[in-house]
Short mmCIF file of C-alpha atoms in Angstrom, two decimals:
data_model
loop_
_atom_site.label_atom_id
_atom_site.label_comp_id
_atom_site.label_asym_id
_atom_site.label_seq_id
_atom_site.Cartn_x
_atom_site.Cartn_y
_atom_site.Cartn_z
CA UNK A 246 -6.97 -73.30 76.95
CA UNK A 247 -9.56 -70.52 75.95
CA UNK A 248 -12.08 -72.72 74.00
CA UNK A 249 -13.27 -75.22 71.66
CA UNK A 250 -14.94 -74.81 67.88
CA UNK A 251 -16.46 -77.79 66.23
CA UNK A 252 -16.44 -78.39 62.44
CA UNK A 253 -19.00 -80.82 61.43
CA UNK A 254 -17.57 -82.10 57.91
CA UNK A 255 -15.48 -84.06 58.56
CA UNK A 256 -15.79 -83.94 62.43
CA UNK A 257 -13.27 -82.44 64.04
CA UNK A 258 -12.03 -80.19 67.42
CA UNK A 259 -10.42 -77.10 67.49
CA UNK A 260 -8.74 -76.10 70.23
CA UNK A 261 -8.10 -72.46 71.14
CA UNK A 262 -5.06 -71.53 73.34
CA UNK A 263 -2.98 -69.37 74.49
CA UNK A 264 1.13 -69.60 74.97
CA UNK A 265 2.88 -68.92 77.45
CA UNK A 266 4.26 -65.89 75.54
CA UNK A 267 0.73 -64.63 75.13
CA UNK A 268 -0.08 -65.49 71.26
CA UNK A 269 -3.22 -67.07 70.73
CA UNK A 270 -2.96 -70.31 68.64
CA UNK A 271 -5.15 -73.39 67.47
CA UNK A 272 -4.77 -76.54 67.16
CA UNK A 273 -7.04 -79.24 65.25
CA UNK A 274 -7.99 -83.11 66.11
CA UNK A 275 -9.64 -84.97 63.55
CA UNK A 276 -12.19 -87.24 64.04
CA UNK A 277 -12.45 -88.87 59.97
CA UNK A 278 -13.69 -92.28 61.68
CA UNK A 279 -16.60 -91.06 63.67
CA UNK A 280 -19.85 -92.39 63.31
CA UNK A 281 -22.79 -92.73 64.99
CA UNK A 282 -21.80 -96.31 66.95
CA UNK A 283 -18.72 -94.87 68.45
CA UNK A 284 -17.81 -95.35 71.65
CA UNK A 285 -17.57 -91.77 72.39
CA UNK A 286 -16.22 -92.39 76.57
CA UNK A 287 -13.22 -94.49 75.13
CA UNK A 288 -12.74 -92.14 72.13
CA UNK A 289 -12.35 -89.39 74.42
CA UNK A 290 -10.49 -90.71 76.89
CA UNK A 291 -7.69 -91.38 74.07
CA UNK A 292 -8.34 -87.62 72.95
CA UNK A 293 -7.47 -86.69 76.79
CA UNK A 294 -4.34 -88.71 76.50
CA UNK A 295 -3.00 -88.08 73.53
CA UNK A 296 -3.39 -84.04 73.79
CA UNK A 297 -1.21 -81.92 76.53
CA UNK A 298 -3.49 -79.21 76.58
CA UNK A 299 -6.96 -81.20 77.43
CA UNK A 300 -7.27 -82.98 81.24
CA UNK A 301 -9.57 -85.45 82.68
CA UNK A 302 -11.53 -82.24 83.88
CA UNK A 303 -12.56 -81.58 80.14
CA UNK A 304 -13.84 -85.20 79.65
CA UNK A 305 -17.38 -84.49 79.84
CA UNK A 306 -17.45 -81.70 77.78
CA UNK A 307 -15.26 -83.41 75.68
CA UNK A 308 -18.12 -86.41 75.20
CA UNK A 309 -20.15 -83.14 74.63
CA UNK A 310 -18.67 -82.18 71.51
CA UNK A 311 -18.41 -85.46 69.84
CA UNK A 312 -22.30 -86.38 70.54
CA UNK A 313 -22.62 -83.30 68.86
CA UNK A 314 -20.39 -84.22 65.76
CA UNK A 315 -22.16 -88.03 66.14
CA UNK A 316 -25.54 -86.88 65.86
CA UNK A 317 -24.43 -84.90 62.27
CA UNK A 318 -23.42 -87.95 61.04
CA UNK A 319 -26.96 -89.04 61.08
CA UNK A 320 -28.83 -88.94 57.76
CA UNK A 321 -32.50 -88.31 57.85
CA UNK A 322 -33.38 -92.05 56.22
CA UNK A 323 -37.09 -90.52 55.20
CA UNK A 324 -35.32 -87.34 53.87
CA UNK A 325 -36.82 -86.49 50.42
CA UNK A 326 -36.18 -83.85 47.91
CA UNK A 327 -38.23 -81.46 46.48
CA UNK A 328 -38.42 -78.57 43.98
CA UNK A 329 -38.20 -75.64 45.81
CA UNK A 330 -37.42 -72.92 43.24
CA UNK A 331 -36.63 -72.70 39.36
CA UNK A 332 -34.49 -70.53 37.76
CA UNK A 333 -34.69 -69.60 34.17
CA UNK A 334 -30.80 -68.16 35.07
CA UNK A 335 -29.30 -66.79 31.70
CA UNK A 336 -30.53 -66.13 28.17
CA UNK A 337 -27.65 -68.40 26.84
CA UNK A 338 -26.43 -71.79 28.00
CA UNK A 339 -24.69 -72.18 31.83
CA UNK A 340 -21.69 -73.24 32.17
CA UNK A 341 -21.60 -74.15 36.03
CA UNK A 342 -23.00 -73.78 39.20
CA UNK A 343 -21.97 -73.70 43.04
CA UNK A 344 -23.47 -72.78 46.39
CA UNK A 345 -21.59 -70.77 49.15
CA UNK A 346 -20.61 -72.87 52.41
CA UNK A 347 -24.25 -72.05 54.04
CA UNK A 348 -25.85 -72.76 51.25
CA UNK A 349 -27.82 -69.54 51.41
CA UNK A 350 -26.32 -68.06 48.36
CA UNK A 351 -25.13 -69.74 45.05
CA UNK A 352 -23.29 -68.76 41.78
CA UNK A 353 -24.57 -69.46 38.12
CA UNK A 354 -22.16 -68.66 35.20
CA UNK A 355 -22.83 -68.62 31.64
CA UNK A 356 -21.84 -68.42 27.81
CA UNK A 357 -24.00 -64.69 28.47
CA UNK A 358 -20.62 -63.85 29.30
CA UNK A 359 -22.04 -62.86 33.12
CA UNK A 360 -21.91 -64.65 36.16
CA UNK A 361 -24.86 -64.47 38.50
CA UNK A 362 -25.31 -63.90 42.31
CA UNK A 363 -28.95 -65.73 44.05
CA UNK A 364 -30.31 -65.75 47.10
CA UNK A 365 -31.50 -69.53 47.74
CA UNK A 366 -34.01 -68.93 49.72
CA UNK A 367 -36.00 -66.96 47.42
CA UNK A 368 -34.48 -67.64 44.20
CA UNK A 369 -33.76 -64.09 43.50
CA UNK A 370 -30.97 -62.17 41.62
CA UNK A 371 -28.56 -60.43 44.22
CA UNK A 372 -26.30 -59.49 42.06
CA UNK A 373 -24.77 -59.72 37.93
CA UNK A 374 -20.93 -60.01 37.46
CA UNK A 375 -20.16 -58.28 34.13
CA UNK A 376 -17.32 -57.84 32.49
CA UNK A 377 -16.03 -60.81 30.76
CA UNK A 378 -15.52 -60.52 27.09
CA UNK A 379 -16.52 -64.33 25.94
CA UNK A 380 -18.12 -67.41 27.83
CA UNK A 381 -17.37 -67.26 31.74
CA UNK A 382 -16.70 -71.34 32.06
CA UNK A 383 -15.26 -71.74 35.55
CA UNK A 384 -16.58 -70.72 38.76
CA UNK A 385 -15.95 -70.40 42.77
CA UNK A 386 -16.46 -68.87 46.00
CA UNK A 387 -13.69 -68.49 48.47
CA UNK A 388 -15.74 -70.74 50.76
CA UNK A 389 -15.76 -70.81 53.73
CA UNK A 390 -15.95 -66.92 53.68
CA UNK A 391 -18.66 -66.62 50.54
CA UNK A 392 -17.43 -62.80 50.67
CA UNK A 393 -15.13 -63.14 47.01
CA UNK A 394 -15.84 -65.06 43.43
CA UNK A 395 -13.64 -65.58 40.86
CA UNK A 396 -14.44 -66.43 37.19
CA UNK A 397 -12.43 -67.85 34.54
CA UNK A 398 -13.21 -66.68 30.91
CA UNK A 399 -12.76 -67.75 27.55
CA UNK A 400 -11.75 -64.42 27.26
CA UNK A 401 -8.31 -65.68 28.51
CA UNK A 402 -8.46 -63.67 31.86
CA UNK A 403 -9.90 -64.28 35.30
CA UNK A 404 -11.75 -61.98 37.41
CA UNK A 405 -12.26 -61.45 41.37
CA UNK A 406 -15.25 -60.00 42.55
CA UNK A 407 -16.87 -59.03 45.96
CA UNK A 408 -20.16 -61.26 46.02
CA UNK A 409 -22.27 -58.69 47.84
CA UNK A 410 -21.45 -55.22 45.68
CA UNK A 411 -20.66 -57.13 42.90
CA UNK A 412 -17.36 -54.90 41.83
CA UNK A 413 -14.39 -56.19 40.14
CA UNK A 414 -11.20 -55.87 42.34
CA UNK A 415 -8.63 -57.51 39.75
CA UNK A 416 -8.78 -58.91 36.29
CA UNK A 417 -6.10 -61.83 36.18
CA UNK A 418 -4.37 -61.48 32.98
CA UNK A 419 -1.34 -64.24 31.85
CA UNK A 420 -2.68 -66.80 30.41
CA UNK A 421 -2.99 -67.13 26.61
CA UNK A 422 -6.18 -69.35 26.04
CA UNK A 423 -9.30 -69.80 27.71
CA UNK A 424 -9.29 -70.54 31.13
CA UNK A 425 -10.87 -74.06 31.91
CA UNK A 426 -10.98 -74.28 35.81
CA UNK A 427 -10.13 -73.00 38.74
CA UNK A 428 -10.27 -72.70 42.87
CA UNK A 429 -9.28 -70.83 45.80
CA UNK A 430 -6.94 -72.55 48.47
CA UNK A 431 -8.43 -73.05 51.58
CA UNK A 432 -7.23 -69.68 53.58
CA UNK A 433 -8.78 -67.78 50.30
CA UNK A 434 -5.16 -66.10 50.00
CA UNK A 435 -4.04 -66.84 46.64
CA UNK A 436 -6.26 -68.87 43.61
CA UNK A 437 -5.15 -71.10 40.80
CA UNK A 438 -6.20 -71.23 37.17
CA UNK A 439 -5.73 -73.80 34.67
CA UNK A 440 -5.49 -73.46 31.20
CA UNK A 441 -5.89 -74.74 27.72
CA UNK A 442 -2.63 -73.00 27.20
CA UNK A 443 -0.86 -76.43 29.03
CA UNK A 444 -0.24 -74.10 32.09
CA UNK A 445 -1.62 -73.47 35.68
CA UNK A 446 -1.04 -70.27 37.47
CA UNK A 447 -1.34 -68.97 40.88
CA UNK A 448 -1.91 -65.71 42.10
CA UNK A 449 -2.36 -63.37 45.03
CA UNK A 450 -6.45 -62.75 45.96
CA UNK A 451 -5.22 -58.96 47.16
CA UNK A 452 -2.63 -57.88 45.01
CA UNK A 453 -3.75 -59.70 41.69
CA UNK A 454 -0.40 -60.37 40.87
CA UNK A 455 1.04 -63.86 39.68
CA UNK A 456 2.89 -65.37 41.96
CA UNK A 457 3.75 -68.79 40.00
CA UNK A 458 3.23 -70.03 36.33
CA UNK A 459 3.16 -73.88 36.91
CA UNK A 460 4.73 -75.46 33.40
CA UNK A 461 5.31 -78.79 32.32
CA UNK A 462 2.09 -80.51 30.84
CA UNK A 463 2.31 -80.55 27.30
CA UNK A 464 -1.46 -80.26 27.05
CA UNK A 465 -4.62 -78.41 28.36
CA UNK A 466 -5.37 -78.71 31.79
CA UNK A 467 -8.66 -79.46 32.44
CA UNK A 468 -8.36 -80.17 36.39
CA UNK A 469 -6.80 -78.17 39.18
CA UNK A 470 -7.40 -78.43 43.26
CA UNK A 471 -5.64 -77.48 46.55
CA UNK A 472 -5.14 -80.23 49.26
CA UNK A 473 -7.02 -79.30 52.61
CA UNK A 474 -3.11 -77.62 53.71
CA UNK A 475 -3.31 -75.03 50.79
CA UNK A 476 0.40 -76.25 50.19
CA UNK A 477 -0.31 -78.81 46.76
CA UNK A 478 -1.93 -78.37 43.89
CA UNK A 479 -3.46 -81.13 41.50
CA UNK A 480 -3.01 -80.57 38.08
CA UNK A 481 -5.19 -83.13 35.52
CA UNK A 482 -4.30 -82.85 31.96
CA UNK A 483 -4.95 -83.85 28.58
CA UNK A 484 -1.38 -85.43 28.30
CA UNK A 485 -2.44 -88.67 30.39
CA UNK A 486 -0.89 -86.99 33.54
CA UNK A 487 -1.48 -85.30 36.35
CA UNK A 488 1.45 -83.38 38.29
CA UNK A 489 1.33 -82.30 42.01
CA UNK A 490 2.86 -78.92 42.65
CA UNK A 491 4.57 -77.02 46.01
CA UNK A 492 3.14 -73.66 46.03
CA UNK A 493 5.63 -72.05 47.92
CA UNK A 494 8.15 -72.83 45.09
CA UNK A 495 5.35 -73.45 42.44
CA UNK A 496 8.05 -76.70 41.32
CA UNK A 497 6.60 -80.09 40.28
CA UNK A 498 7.28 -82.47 42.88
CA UNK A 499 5.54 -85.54 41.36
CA UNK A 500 4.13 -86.44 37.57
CA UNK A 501 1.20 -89.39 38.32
CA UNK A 502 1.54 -91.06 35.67
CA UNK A 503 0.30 -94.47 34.22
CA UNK A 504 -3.37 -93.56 32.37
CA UNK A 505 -3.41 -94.42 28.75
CA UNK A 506 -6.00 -91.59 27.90
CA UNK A 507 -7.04 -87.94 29.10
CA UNK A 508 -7.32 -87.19 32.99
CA UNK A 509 -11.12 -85.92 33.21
CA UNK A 510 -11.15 -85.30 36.83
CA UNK A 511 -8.65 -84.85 39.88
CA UNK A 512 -8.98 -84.66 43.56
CA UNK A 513 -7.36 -84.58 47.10
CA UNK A 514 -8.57 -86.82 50.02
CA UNK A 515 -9.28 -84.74 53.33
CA UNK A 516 -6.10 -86.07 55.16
CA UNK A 517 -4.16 -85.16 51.64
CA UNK A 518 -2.54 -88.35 51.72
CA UNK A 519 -4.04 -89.63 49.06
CA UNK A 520 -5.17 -88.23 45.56
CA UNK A 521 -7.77 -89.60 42.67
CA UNK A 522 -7.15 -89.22 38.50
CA UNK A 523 -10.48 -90.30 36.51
CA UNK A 524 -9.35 -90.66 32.74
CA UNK A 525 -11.44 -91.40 29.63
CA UNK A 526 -9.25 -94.22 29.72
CA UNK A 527 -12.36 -96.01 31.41
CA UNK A 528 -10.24 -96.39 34.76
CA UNK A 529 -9.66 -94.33 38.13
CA UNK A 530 -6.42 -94.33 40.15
CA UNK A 531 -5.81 -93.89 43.60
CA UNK A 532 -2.12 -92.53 44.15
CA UNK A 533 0.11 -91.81 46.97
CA UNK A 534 0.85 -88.04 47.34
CA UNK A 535 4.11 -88.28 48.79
CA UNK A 536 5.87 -91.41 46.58
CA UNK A 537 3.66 -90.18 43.83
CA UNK A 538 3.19 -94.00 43.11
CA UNK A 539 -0.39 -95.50 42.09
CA UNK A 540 -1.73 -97.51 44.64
CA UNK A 541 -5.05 -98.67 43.04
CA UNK A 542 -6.18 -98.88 39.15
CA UNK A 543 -9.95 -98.99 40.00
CA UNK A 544 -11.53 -100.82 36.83
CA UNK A 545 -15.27 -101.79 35.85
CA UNK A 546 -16.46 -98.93 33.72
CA UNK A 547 -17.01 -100.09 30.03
CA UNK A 548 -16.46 -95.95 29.07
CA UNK A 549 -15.04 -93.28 29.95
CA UNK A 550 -14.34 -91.78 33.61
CA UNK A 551 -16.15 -88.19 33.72
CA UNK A 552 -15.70 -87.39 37.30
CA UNK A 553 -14.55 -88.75 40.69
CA UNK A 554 -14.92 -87.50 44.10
CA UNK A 555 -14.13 -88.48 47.66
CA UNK A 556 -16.45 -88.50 50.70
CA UNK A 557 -15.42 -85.96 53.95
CA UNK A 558 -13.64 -88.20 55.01
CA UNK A 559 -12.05 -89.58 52.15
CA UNK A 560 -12.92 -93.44 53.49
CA UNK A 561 -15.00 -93.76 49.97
CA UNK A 562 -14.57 -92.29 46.59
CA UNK A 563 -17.58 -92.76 43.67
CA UNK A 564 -16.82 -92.37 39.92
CA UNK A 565 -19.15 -91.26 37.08
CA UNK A 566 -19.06 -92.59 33.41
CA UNK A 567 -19.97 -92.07 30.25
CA UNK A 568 -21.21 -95.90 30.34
CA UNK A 569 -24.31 -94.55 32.49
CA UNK A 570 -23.06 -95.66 35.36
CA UNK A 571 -21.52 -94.20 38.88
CA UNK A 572 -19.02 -97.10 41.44
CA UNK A 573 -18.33 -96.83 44.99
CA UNK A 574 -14.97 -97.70 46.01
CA UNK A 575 -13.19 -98.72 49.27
CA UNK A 576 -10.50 -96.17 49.51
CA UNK A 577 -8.20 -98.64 51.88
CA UNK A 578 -8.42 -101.86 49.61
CA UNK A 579 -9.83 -100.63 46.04
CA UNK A 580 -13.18 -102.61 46.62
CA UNK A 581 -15.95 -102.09 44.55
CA UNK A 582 -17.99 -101.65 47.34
CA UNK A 583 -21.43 -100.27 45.36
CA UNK A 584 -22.74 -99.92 41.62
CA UNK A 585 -25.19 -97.53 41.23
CA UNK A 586 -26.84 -98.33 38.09
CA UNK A 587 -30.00 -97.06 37.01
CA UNK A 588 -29.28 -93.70 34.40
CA UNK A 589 -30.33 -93.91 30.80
CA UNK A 590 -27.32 -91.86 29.94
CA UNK A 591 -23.97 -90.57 30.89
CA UNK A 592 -23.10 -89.15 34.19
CA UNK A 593 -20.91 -86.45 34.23
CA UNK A 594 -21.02 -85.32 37.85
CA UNK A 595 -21.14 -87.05 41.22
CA UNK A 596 -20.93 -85.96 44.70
CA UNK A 597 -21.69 -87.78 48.41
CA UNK A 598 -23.44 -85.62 50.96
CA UNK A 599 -21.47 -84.95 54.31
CA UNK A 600 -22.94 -87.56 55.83
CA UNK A 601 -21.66 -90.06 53.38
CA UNK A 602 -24.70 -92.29 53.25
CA UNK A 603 -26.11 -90.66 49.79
CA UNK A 604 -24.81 -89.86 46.44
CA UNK A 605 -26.35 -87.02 43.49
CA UNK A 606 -25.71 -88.13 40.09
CA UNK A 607 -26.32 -85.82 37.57
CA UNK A 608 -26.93 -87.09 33.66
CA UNK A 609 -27.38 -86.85 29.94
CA UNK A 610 -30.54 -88.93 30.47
CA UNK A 611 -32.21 -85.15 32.48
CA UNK A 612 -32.33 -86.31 36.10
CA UNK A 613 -30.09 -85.97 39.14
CA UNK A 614 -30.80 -89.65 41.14
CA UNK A 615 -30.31 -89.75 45.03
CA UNK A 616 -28.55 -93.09 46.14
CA UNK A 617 -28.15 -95.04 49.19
CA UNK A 618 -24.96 -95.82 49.06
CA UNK A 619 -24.84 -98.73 51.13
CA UNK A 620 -27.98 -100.76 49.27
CA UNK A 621 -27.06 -99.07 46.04
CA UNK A 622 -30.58 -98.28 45.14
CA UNK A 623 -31.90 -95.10 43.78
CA UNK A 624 -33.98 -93.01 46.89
CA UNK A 625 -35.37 -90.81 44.45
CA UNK A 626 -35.26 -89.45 40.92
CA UNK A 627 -35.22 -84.99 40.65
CA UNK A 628 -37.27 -85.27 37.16
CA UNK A 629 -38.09 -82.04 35.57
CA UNK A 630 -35.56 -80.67 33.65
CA UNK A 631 -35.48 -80.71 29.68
CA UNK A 632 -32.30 -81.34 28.38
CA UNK A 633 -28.88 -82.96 30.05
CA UNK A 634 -27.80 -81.83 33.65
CA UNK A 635 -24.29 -81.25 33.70
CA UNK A 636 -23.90 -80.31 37.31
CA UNK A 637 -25.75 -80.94 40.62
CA UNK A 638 -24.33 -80.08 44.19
CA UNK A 639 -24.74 -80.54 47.92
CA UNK A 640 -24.65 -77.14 50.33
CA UNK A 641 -22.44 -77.90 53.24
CA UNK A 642 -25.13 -79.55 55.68
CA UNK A 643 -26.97 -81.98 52.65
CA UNK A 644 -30.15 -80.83 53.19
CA UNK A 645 -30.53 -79.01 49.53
CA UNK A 646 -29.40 -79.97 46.43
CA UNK A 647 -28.95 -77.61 43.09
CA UNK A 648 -28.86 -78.47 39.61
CA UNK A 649 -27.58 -77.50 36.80
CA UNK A 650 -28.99 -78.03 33.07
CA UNK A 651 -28.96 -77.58 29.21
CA UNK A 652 -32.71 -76.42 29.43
CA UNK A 653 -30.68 -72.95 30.89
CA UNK A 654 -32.06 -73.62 34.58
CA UNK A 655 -30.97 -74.03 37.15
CA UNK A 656 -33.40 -76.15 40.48
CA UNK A 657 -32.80 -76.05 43.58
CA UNK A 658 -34.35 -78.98 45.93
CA UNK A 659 -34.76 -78.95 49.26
CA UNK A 660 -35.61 -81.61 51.64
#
């Protein structure tokens, strides 16, 4: 045993060892049920029993660590937001925004055809991605690292770039429409784009080459992700579907299908078990990952399903609708479990912080609400912007929020 790490969201344990042979290896227990009222001396003592490499000489520190992880659980209830810096970001329209894992540094792109490097803490420019021929749309760091971007263009290709000199190392050429989305799988090795040529494709981060065209939805896709493994892909599409993909053999290994309208949104739970569709179908469905079958058609919105997202743990999932509305669902029984209404107009994003006791809601209506999630009340509204706010985001510890808007800035808010 050489040591322990600690990831906070969702809690978990690394352990460090070495084998007998000499090679050092890791191995990680998850803790996606922790909370604050655990009973940390039991919890540990199963940890200790369950695990050949820990003894009952580790049990303190053991209790140690999960204090620690406990204690991040805890949300700040008098926590307030408020506007720390605004950025007049692009000339033109933005597309999308996203913050590093620390939070320190965050990307803006826009139909300038540039994406932009800032520093959060002062709100100023590090660095301007240029390049792209026609509106840069999609957007992401290779989090947890923050040391590579990648854009995806209307100009058909996508581009990888070092975030701190700002040059190009590959343009991604293959697709033949604009590219719509993308992401980087969690070991930042290889990054998949999606398409409004009906195809997803995945590639090698140091080579640039294509590795895998992913074919079979017969139209755009609008939605792509990697489970927490880096081994499945989500693909939503405008064809009703959505189609989970090996990427070792970039085959299809299940089409989740049952929607009677286009998938808006798709993601993985943390334990990649389980995976969400929203649709403008005015419905969400929970589906198995490894049967492929649906195991909840979550119904109450009277519009269509923008978004969806799970908590860290994946115990909860929200969805956002065009019918002004955001729902909290039980991800074990399909509950309603909280309906957040108070928007004047259409939400099209939604995220919890890591903590799951709040959701942002970003809207049409030109606010971002904070939510309890549990009393379903609005904590505060971020008022300020000027036209619709398409996209609002936690950093990694939920103590600053960023928003996105039609008004061409971009806020961050700190609490």
């Amino acid at each position: 045993l050489r040591r322990f790490l600690l990831r906070y969201y969702p809690p978990g344990i690394t352990i460090e060892y070495e084998t007998s042979a000499g090679e050092l290896n890791e191995k990680t227990i998850d803790f996606l049920t922790l909370s604050p009222d655990t009973n940390l001396e039991s919890l540990a003592d199963q940890v200790i029993s369950a695990e050949p490499l820990l003894s009952p000489a580790n049990k303190s520190q053991i209790i140690k660590y999960l204090q620690r992880l406990a204690e991040k659980m805890v949300c700040d209830k008098k926590q307030t937001f408020y506007l720390f810096k605004m950025l007049r970001a692009h000339i033109l329209p933005l597309t999308n925004c996203a913050f590093n894992k620390g939070g320190d540094r965050f990307i803006t792109g826009s139909y300038d055809r540039t994406c932009k490097v800032w520093d959060t803490a002062s709100g100023a420019e590090l660095t301007s991605l240029e390049g792209h021929k026609n509106v840069v749309y999609a957007i992401a760091f290779n989090n947890p690292y923050g040391n590579r971007v990648i854009t995806g263009s209307f100009d058909k290709t996508c581009k990888v770039w070092d975030t701190d000199t700002g040059e190009c190392f590959h343009t991604l050429k293959g697709h033949l429409t604009e590219i719509v989305c993308l992401c980087f799988n969690p070991q930042s090795t290889l990054i998949a784009t999606g398409s409004m040529d009906n195809t997803a494709k995945i590639w090698d981060v140091e080579t640039g080459d294509e590795i895998h065209t992913l074919l079979g939805h017969t139209a755009e896709i609008v939605s792509l992700s990697y489970n927490t493994y880096g081994d499945t892909i989500i693909t939503g599409s405008f064809d009703h579907t959505a189609k989970l993909w090996d990427v070792r053999t970039g085959r299809c290994v299940h089409t989740l299908q049952s929607h009677r309208g286009e998938i808006s949104s798709t993601q993985f739970n943390y334990a990649n078990d389980m995976c969400i569709t929203g649709s403008i179908d005015r419905t969400c469905k929970v589906w198995n990952v490894s049967s492929g079958q649906c195991v909840f058609t979550l119904r109450g919105h009277t519009d269509e399903v923008l978004d969806v997202a799970f908590n860290v743990s994946g115990s909860m999932l929200a969805s956002a609708s065009a019918d002004a509305t955001a729902r909290v669902y039980n991800t074990a029984t399909g509950n309603c479990i909280s309906q957040l209404i108070a928007h004047e107009g259409e939400i099209s994003k939604v995220q919890f912080n890591p903590q799951g006791t709040k959701i942002i809601s970003a809207s049409s209506d030109k606010t971002c609400k904070v939510w309890n999630v549990e009393k379903s009340e609005v904590l505060q509204t971020l008022e300020g912007h000027t036209d619709e706010i398409f996209s609002c985001a936690f950093n990694y510890e939920g103590d600053t929020i960023i928003t996105g808007s039609k008004d061409n800035t971009c806020r961050i808010w700190k609490s």
